[in-house]
Coordinates of C-alpha atoms (C1' of nucleotides) in Angstrom, one line a residue:
Chain F
X1 CA 74.9 80.8 73.9
X2 CA 75.6 77.0 75.3
X3 CA 73.0 76.3 77.9
X4 CA 74.8 75.8 81.7
X5 CA 72.4 72.7 81.9
X6 CA 75.1 70.5 80.8
X7 CA 78.3 70.0 81.9
X8 CA 82.2 71.2 80.5
X9 CA 82.9 68.1 78.6
X10 CA 79.3 67.6 77.4
X11 CA 78.0 64.1 78.3
X12 CA 75.6 64.3 81.8
X13 CA 73.5 67.4 82.8
X14 CA 74.4 69.2 85.4
X15 CA 71.9 68.0 88.0
X16 CA 69.4 70.6 89.1
X17 CA 70.6 70.9 92.8
X18 CA 74.4 72.3 91.8
X19 CA 73.6 74.6 90.1
X20 CA 70.7 75.2 92.1
X21 CA 73.2 75.3 95.1
X22 CA 76.2 77.5 93.2
X23 CA 74.2 80.2 93.0
X24 CA 72.5 80.1 96.1
X25 CA 76.8 80.0 97.1
X26 CA 77.4 83.1 94.8
X27 CA 74.5 84.9 96.4
X28 CA 76.1 84.3 100.0
X29 CA 79.2 84.8 99.2
X30 CA 78.3 88.5 97.4
X31 CA 76.6 89.4 101.0
X32 CA 78.7 88.5 103.4
X33 CA 81.9 89.7 102.2
X34 CA 80.5 92.4 100.7
X35 CA 79.4 93.0 105.1
X36 CA 82.6 92.2 106.7
X37 CA 85.3 92.0 103.7
X38 CA 86.8 89.2 101.8
X39 CA 88.8 87.9 104.5
X40 CA 85.4 86.8 105.4
X41 CA 86.2 82.5 106.2
X42 CA 84.4 81.0 103.8
X43 CA 82.1 78.7 106.5
X44 CA 79.9 82.5 107.1
X45 CA 79.7 82.1 103.1
X46 CA 78.6 77.5 103.3
X47 CA 76.2 78.8 106.9
X48 CA 73.9 81.7 104.7
X49 CA 74.4 79.5 101.9
X50 CA 72.6 77.1 103.6
X51 CA 75.3 74.3 102.8
X52 CA 78.8 72.1 104.2
X53 CA 81.8 74.1 103.2
X54 CA 82.4 70.5 101.5
X55 CA 79.6 72.1 99.4
X56 CA 81.3 75.5 98.6
X57 CA 85.0 73.6 97.2
X58 CA 83.6 71.4 95.3
X59 CA 82.1 74.6 93.4
X60 CA 85.2 77.0 94.5
X61 CA 87.8 74.8 94.4
X62 CA 89.7 78.1 96.3
X63 CA 89.1 80.6 98.1
X64 CA 90.9 83.1 95.7
X65 CA 88.2 81.1 92.6
X66 CA 85.0 81.9 95.3
X67 CA 85.8 85.6 94.9
X68 CA 86.9 86.0 91.3
X69 CA 83.4 84.3 90.5
X70 CA 81.6 86.7 92.4
X71 CA 83.6 89.9 91.2
X72 CA 83.1 88.5 87.4
X73 CA 79.4 88.2 88.6
X74 CA 79.3 91.5 89.2
X75 CA 81.1 93.0 85.9
X76 CA 78.4 91.4 84.5
X77 CA 76.0 93.8 85.2
X78 CA 78.7 96.4 84.0
X79 CA 79.1 95.3 80.5
X80 CA 75.2 95.9 79.6
X81 CA 75.2 99.2 80.9
X82 CA 78.7 99.8 78.5
X83 CA 76.7 98.0 75.4
X84 CA 73.5 101.1 76.2
X85 CA 77.0 103.0 75.7
X86 CA 77.9 101.7 72.6
X87 CA 74.0 102.1 71.0
X88 CA 74.6 105.9 72.1
X89 CA 76.1 108.3 68.7
X90 CA 78.2 110.4 70.6
X91 CA 82.1 110.6 70.4
X92 CA 82.5 111.8 74.1
X93 CA 80.7 108.4 75.1
X94 CA 83.8 107.0 76.0
X95 CA 84.7 109.9 78.2
X96 CA 80.9 109.3 80.3
X97 CA 82.2 105.6 80.3
X98 CA 85.3 106.0 82.4
X99 CA 83.5 107.8 84.2
X100 CA 80.9 105.3 85.0
X101 CA 83.4 102.3 85.3
X102 CA 85.4 104.2 87.7
X103 CA 81.6 105.4 89.5
X104 CA 81.2 101.4 89.3
X105 CA 84.3 100.1 91.0
X106 CA 83.9 102.6 93.9
X107 CA 80.7 101.3 94.7
X108 CA 81.7 98.1 95.5
X109 CA 84.6 99.1 97.0
X110 CA 83.6 97.1 100.0
X111 CA 84.5 94.4 97.8
X112 CA 86.8 95.0 95.5
X113 CA 89.1 97.1 97.8
X114 CA 89.4 94.2 99.9
X115 CA 90.2 91.7 96.5
X116 CA 93.8 93.0 97.4
X117 CA 93.6 91.8 100.4
X118 CA 93.9 88.0 100.4
X119 CA 95.8 87.1 97.5
X120 CA 93.6 86.6 94.8
X121 CA 94.6 86.9 91.4
X122 CA 90.7 88.6 90.1
X123 CA 92.6 91.9 88.9
X124 CA 90.3 94.8 87.6
X125 CA 92.8 94.6 84.4
X126 CA 91.8 90.8 83.8
X127 CA 87.8 92.5 84.1
X128 CA 88.5 94.8 82.1
X129 CA 89.5 92.1 79.6
X130 CA 85.6 91.2 78.7
X131 CA 84.7 95.4 78.0
X132 CA 86.9 95.3 75.8
X133 CA 85.2 95.0 72.4
X134 CA 82.8 97.6 74.1
X135 CA 85.9 99.5 74.2
X136 CA 86.7 99.1 71.0
X137 CA 83.9 100.7 69.7
X138 CA 83.8 103.2 71.8
X139 CA 87.4 104.2 70.5
X140 CA 87.5 103.9 67.7
X141 CA 83.9 106.0 66.7
X142 CA 85.9 108.9 69.4
X143 CA 88.8 108.8 67.0
X144 CA 86.7 108.9 64.1
X145 CA 85.1 112.6 66.0
X146 CA 87.9 114.1 66.8
X147 CA 87.5 113.8 70.0
X148 CA 91.2 112.1 70.4
X149 CA 94.1 111.7 69.9
X150 CA 94.9 109.9 66.2
X151 CA 97.3 106.6 67.9
X152 CA 95.9 105.7 71.0
X153 CA 95.5 102.5 70.7
X154 CA 92.2 100.4 73.1
X155 CA 95.2 97.9 74.2
X156 CA 97.1 101.5 76.1
X157 CA 93.9 102.7 77.2
X158 CA 92.0 99.9 79.1
X159 CA 94.9 99.6 81.8
X160 CA 95.6 102.8 82.3
X161 CA 91.8 102.9 83.3
X162 CA 92.4 100.2 85.2
X163 CA 94.9 101.3 87.1
X164 CA 93.0 104.9 88.0
X165 CA 90.3 102.6 89.2
X166 CA 92.4 99.8 91.0
X167 CA 93.9 102.6 92.8
X168 CA 90.7 105.0 93.3
X169 CA 89.3 101.9 94.8
X170 CA 92.1 100.1 96.7
X171 CA 93.7 103.7 98.2
X172 CA 89.7 105.1 98.9
X173 CA 90.0 108.4 96.5
X174 CA 87.2 110.9 97.1
X175 CA 84.8 111.6 94.5
X176 CA 86.0 114.8 93.7
X177 CA 90.0 113.3 93.9
X178 CA 88.4 110.5 91.2
X179 CA 86.9 112.9 88.5
X180 CA 90.5 115.5 88.5
X181 CA 91.9 112.3 87.9
X182 CA 89.8 111.4 85.1
X183 CA 89.9 115.0 83.9
X184 CA 93.7 115.1 84.1
X185 CA 94.1 111.9 81.6
X186 CA 91.1 112.1 79.0
X187 CA 91.7 115.9 78.8
X188 CA 95.5 114.5 78.4
X189 CA 93.9 112.0 75.8
X190 CA 92.2 114.6 73.8
X191 CA 93.5 115.4 69.9
X192 CA 96.6 117.6 70.5
Chain I
X1 CA 118.8 113.4 114.0
X2 CA 117.0 111.8 116.7
X3 CA 119.8 108.7 117.8
X4 CA 118.3 105.7 117.8
X5 CA 120.0 104.7 120.4
X6 CA 117.4 105.6 123.2
X7 CA 114.3 104.0 123.1
X8 CA 110.5 106.0 121.0
X9 CA 109.3 107.2 124.7
X10 CA 112.8 108.7 125.8
X11 CA 114.6 107.4 128.4
X12 CA 116.6 104.0 128.4
X13 CA 118.9 103.3 125.5
X14 CA 117.8 100.0 123.3
X15 CA 119.4 97.5 123.7
X16 CA 122.3 96.5 121.9
X17 CA 121.0 93.3 120.7
X18 CA 117.4 94.2 120.1
X19 CA 119.0 96.9 117.6
X20 CA 121.2 94.3 115.8
X21 CA 118.0 91.1 115.9
X22 CA 116.1 94.3 114.2
X23 CA 118.4 94.7 111.5
X24 CA 119.3 91.3 111.2
X25 CA 115.7 90.3 111.4
X26 CA 114.7 92.7 108.1
X27 CA 117.5 91.8 105.8
X28 CA 116.5 88.4 106.3
X29 CA 112.8 89.4 105.3
X30 CA 114.0 91.3 102.6
X31 CA 115.5 89.0 101.0
X32 CA 113.2 85.9 101.7
X33 CA 110.1 88.0 100.2
X34 CA 112.5 88.5 97.4
X35 CA 112.7 84.9 97.3
X36 CA 109.0 83.2 98.3
X37 CA 107.2 86.1 97.8
X38 CA 105.0 88.2 101.3
X39 CA 103.2 84.8 101.6
X40 CA 106.6 82.9 103.3
X41 CA 106.0 82.3 106.5
X42 CA 106.7 83.8 109.4
X43 CA 109.7 81.1 110.9
X44 CA 112.1 81.5 107.5
X45 CA 112.4 84.8 108.4
X46 CA 113.3 83.8 111.6
X47 CA 115.4 81.0 111.4
X48 CA 117.3 82.9 108.6
X49 CA 117.8 85.2 110.8
X50 CA 119.3 83.6 113.6
X51 CA 116.4 84.0 116.0
X52 CA 112.9 82.3 118.0
X53 CA 110.1 83.6 116.3
X54 CA 109.1 85.1 119.2
X55 CA 112.1 87.6 118.5
X56 CA 110.3 88.2 115.2
X57 CA 106.9 89.4 116.6
X58 CA 108.3 91.4 119.6
X59 CA 109.6 93.8 116.4
X60 CA 106.9 93.5 114.7
X61 CA 103.7 92.8 116.1
X62 CA 102.3 92.0 113.4
X63 CA 102.4 90.2 109.9
X64 CA 102.1 94.0 107.6
X65 CA 104.0 95.1 110.6
X66 CA 106.9 93.4 109.0
X67 CA 106.4 94.1 105.4
X68 CA 106.0 97.3 105.8
X69 CA 108.9 98.1 107.8
X70 CA 110.4 96.0 104.2
X71 CA 109.2 97.8 102.1
X72 CA 110.1 101.7 103.8
X73 CA 113.1 100.1 103.9
X74 CA 113.9 99.8 100.7
X75 CA 111.8 103.2 99.7
X76 CA 114.7 105.0 101.6
X77 CA 117.1 104.2 98.3
X78 CA 114.7 106.1 96.4
X79 CA 114.3 108.8 98.4
X80 CA 117.9 108.9 98.1
X81 CA 117.9 109.6 94.1
X82 CA 115.3 111.8 93.8
X83 CA 116.4 114.6 96.5
X84 CA 119.9 114.3 93.3
X85 CA 117.0 115.2 90.5
X86 CA 116.1 118.3 92.8
X87 CA 119.2 119.5 92.4
X88 CA 119.1 119.1 88.7
X89 CA 117.7 122.6 87.9
X90 CA 116.0 121.1 84.3
X91 CA 112.3 121.8 84.4
X92 CA 112.0 118.7 82.8
X93 CA 113.1 116.5 86.1
X94 CA 109.7 115.8 86.6
X95 CA 109.0 113.8 83.8
X96 CA 112.7 112.1 84.5
X97 CA 111.3 111.7 88.5
X98 CA 108.2 109.6 87.3
X99 CA 110.0 107.2 84.7
X100 CA 112.7 106.8 87.7
X101 CA 109.7 105.6 90.0
X102 CA 107.8 103.7 87.2
X103 CA 111.6 101.6 86.7
X104 CA 112.1 101.3 90.3
X105 CA 108.7 99.6 90.8
X106 CA 108.9 97.1 88.5
X107 CA 112.5 96.3 89.6
X108 CA 111.0 95.1 92.8
X109 CA 108.3 93.5 91.7
X110 CA 108.8 90.0 93.2
X111 CA 108.3 92.4 97.5
X112 CA 106.1 94.9 95.6
X113 CA 103.5 92.3 93.8
X114 CA 102.9 89.9 96.4
X115 CA 102.1 93.3 99.3
X116 CA 98.7 93.1 97.6
X117 CA 98.6 90.0 97.8
X118 CA 98.3 89.9 101.7
X119 CA 96.5 92.0 103.0
X120 CA 99.5 94.6 103.3
X121 CA 98.7 97.7 104.4
X122 CA 101.3 99.6 102.5
X123 CA 99.8 101.2 99.7
X124 CA 102.0 102.6 97.5
X125 CA 100.5 105.8 97.5
X126 CA 101.3 106.1 101.6
X127 CA 105.1 105.3 100.4
X128 CA 104.8 108.3 98.4
X129 CA 104.1 110.1 100.5
X130 CA 107.1 109.9 101.8
X131 CA 108.4 111.3 98.8
X132 CA 106.1 114.7 98.2
X133 CA 109.0 117.4 99.7
X134 CA 110.8 116.0 96.8
X135 CA 107.3 116.3 94.3
X136 CA 106.2 119.2 95.0
X137 CA 109.8 121.0 94.8
X138 CA 110.7 118.9 91.4
X139 CA 106.5 120.2 90.6
X140 CA 106.3 123.8 91.1
X141 CA 110.4 124.0 89.1
X142 CA 108.3 122.7 86.0
X143 CA 105.0 124.8 86.5
X144 CA 107.6 127.8 86.2
X145 CA 109.1 126.2 83.6
X146 CA 105.8 126.3 81.1
X147 CA 106.6 122.6 81.9
X148 CA 103.3 120.8 83.0
X149 CA 99.4 123.0 82.9
X150 CA 99.4 125.5 85.6
X151 CA 96.6 123.6 87.3
X152 CA 98.4 121.2 88.8
X153 CA 99.1 120.2 92.2
X154 CA 100.5 117.3 93.5
X155 CA 98.1 115.6 95.7
X156 CA 96.6 115.1 92.1
X157 CA 99.9 114.0 90.7
X158 CA 101.3 111.6 93.1
X159 CA 98.2 109.1 93.4
X160 CA 97.9 109.4 89.6
X161 CA 101.9 107.9 89.5
X162 CA 100.6 105.7 92.5
X163 CA 97.8 104.3 90.3
X164 CA 100.6 104.0 87.7
X165 CA 103.9 101.9 89.7
X166 CA 100.6 100.0 91.2
X167 CA 99.3 98.6 88.4
X168 CA 102.1 97.9 86.3
X169 CA 103.6 96.0 88.9
X170 CA 100.5 94.1 90.2
X171 CA 99.1 93.7 86.2
X172 CA 103.1 93.1 85.2
X173 CA 103.4 95.8 82.6
X174 CA 106.1 95.5 80.0
X175 CA 108.6 97.8 79.4
X176 CA 106.9 98.9 76.5
X177 CA 103.7 99.3 78.3
X178 CA 104.8 101.4 81.2
X179 CA 106.6 103.8 78.9
X180 CA 103.6 104.3 77.1
X181 CA 101.4 104.9 79.6
X182 CA 103.4 107.8 81.2
X183 CA 103.7 109.2 77.7
X184 CA 100.6 109.4 77.4
X185 CA 99.9 111.0 81.1
X186 CA 102.6 113.1 80.9
X187 CA 101.8 114.6 77.1
X188 CA 98.5 115.2 78.5
X189 CA 99.8 116.9 81.6
X190 CA 101.9 119.5 79.3
X191 CA 101.0 122.7 79.5
X192 CA 97.9 122.9 76.7
Chain A
dG1 C1' 61.7 51.2 90.8
dA2 C1' 67.2 49.3 90.2
dA3 C1' 72.0 51.0 88.6
dT4 C1' 74.7 54.1 89.0
dA5 C1' 77.7 58.8 88.3
dT6 C1' 77.3 63.3 90.6
dA7 C1' 76.9 65.7 94.6
dA8 C1' 77.1 66.8 99.7
dT9 C1' 78.6 66.7 103.7
dG10 C1' 81.5 67.9 108.0
dA11 C1' 84.3 65.9 111.4
dG12 C1' 89.8 65.6 110.2
dT13 C1' 94.2 67.5 109.3
dA14 C1' 97.5 70.9 107.6
dC15 C1' 99.5 75.2 108.2
dG16 C1' 100.5 79.9 109.6
dA17 C1' 99.7 83.7 112.7
dC18 C1' 100.2 85.1 117.0
dT19 C1' 100.8 84.8 122.8
dC20 C1' 103.1 83.7 126.4
dA21 C1' 105.0 82.5 130.6
dC22 C1' 110.1 81.5 131.6
dT23 C1' 114.2 82.3 130.9
dT24 C1' 118.3 85.3 129.3
dT25 C1' 121.0 89.2 128.9
dG26 C1' 122.7 93.9 128.4
dG27 C1' 123.3 98.3 131.3
dC28 C1' 123.8 101.0 135.1
dA29 C1' 125.0 101.9 139.9
dA30 C1' 127.4 100.8 144.4
Chain K
dT1 C1' 133.3 93.3 140.4
dT2 C1' 129.4 92.7 141.3
dG3 C1' 124.5 92.3 142.5
dC4 C1' 120.0 93.9 140.8
dC5 C1' 116.3 94.0 137.6
dA6 C1' 114.1 95.8 133.1
dA7 C1' 114.1 95.3 128.9
dA8 C1' 114.7 91.6 125.6
dG9 C1' 115.1 85.9 123.7
dT10 C1' 112.9 81.7 123.2
dG11 C1' 110.0 78.2 121.4
dA12 C1' 106.3 75.2 123.2
dG13 C1' 101.2 75.9 122.5
dT14 C1' 97.1 78.0 120.8
dC15 C1' 94.0 79.2 117.5
dG16 C1' 91.6 80.3 113.7
dT17 C1' 90.8 78.7 108.5
dA18 C1' 92.2 77.1 104.6
dC19 C1' 90.8 72.9 101.8
dT20 C1' 90.3 67.3 102.3
dC21 C1' 88.0 63.0 102.1
dA22 C1' 85.6 58.7 103.4
dT23 C1' 81.2 58.6 103.8
dT24 C1' 76.4 59.2 102.9
dA25 C1' 72.8 61.2 100.0
dT26 C1' 70.2 61.8 95.8
dA27 C1' 69.2 63.2 90.5
dT28 C1' 69.3 61.1 86.5
dT29 C1' 69.3 57.1 82.9
dC30 C1' 66.7 53.0 81.8

DNA sequence: GAATATAATGAGTACGACTCACTTTGGCAA
DNA sequence: TTGCCAAAGTGAGTCGTACTCATTATATTC
């Protein structure tokens, strides 16, 4: 764990006010984007955070950068849950994880759905890469337990899951369809 | 077939210059967006079409409207191919259609990929709705021929295909992954 | 308690979507 | 043919928003 009280290129500590403002901006952005969608003006975020607009742009040079940071923040919370599932020994945990992932994406629709609308580079697929270590473990265990086909690899599974989550959010699938889509996919992935 | 030489609410014919300009704008837009991405300024489209900016906005009141029209235009070409497959009697035509769809989406990446970046309402899922009649026929035939599970319905299959195409384009899947994803999905959809 | 690098500020700039008062023109009837 | 007029075209101007930068403030270091 590197202390985030030191700058990227090492050297001096990051100033206390800068750390504080960065946190405030992220918090404000999450709230503003959740309320107004990602097309909300950056001024609104600055106002809510109680800083000048220039400060927002110092920390996040472009709007996509800001949105990306917000999403990565949300993702951190998910990772914790995924790691908890790794500790279970259930070979079917992989499927439970897929369901968890999709429900999480759906519940954050307000933010995720708008990401696509504004030229953001954040893709669910990129975000999922961070979950990969956990997925690898879950997949291997499922394979060993005979719960999925032998030839399934995580760099195939992750894009598939990403595709479903992305589209579920973007096209506003209802819960029945989300569940059904996962069932169809996972059913097909089980050992033949 | 209603003549498109008459206006929406019936009444007078649409003026010849209006029809001509609409066609020119669509053609210009397709070229400009393909070259510069959908974030290209509307001025550029107007310039290329040889009309004033106001004329573009008369025909397509918002930029999303313009992008949507371009995509729908592209889709028309696909529909022809789908209908040709319906005329085949092969129960496996459904799978061939899925592959065709994904390759078409991938080849138009320049336009499709940028759609998501600009707040466009055009979703691949919406577009696919127009293909539904053809999909219904293909699916029914596949079911009768025992090529897919009995309980699969087209309003489940279409979103699944849409999800894969959308993500394949957005995340720039390579051909191997596109093929593999379709295989995994279709394999799972076959009769158990 | 200077010195100074780092951060904050916010008026200003750039740019692109969209408007609208005015001009032009295609279709129709006399 | 000719005149009428609604439909269509025009493009300078408005407006909102992402982003800049010269200036000011302040957190750290010695």
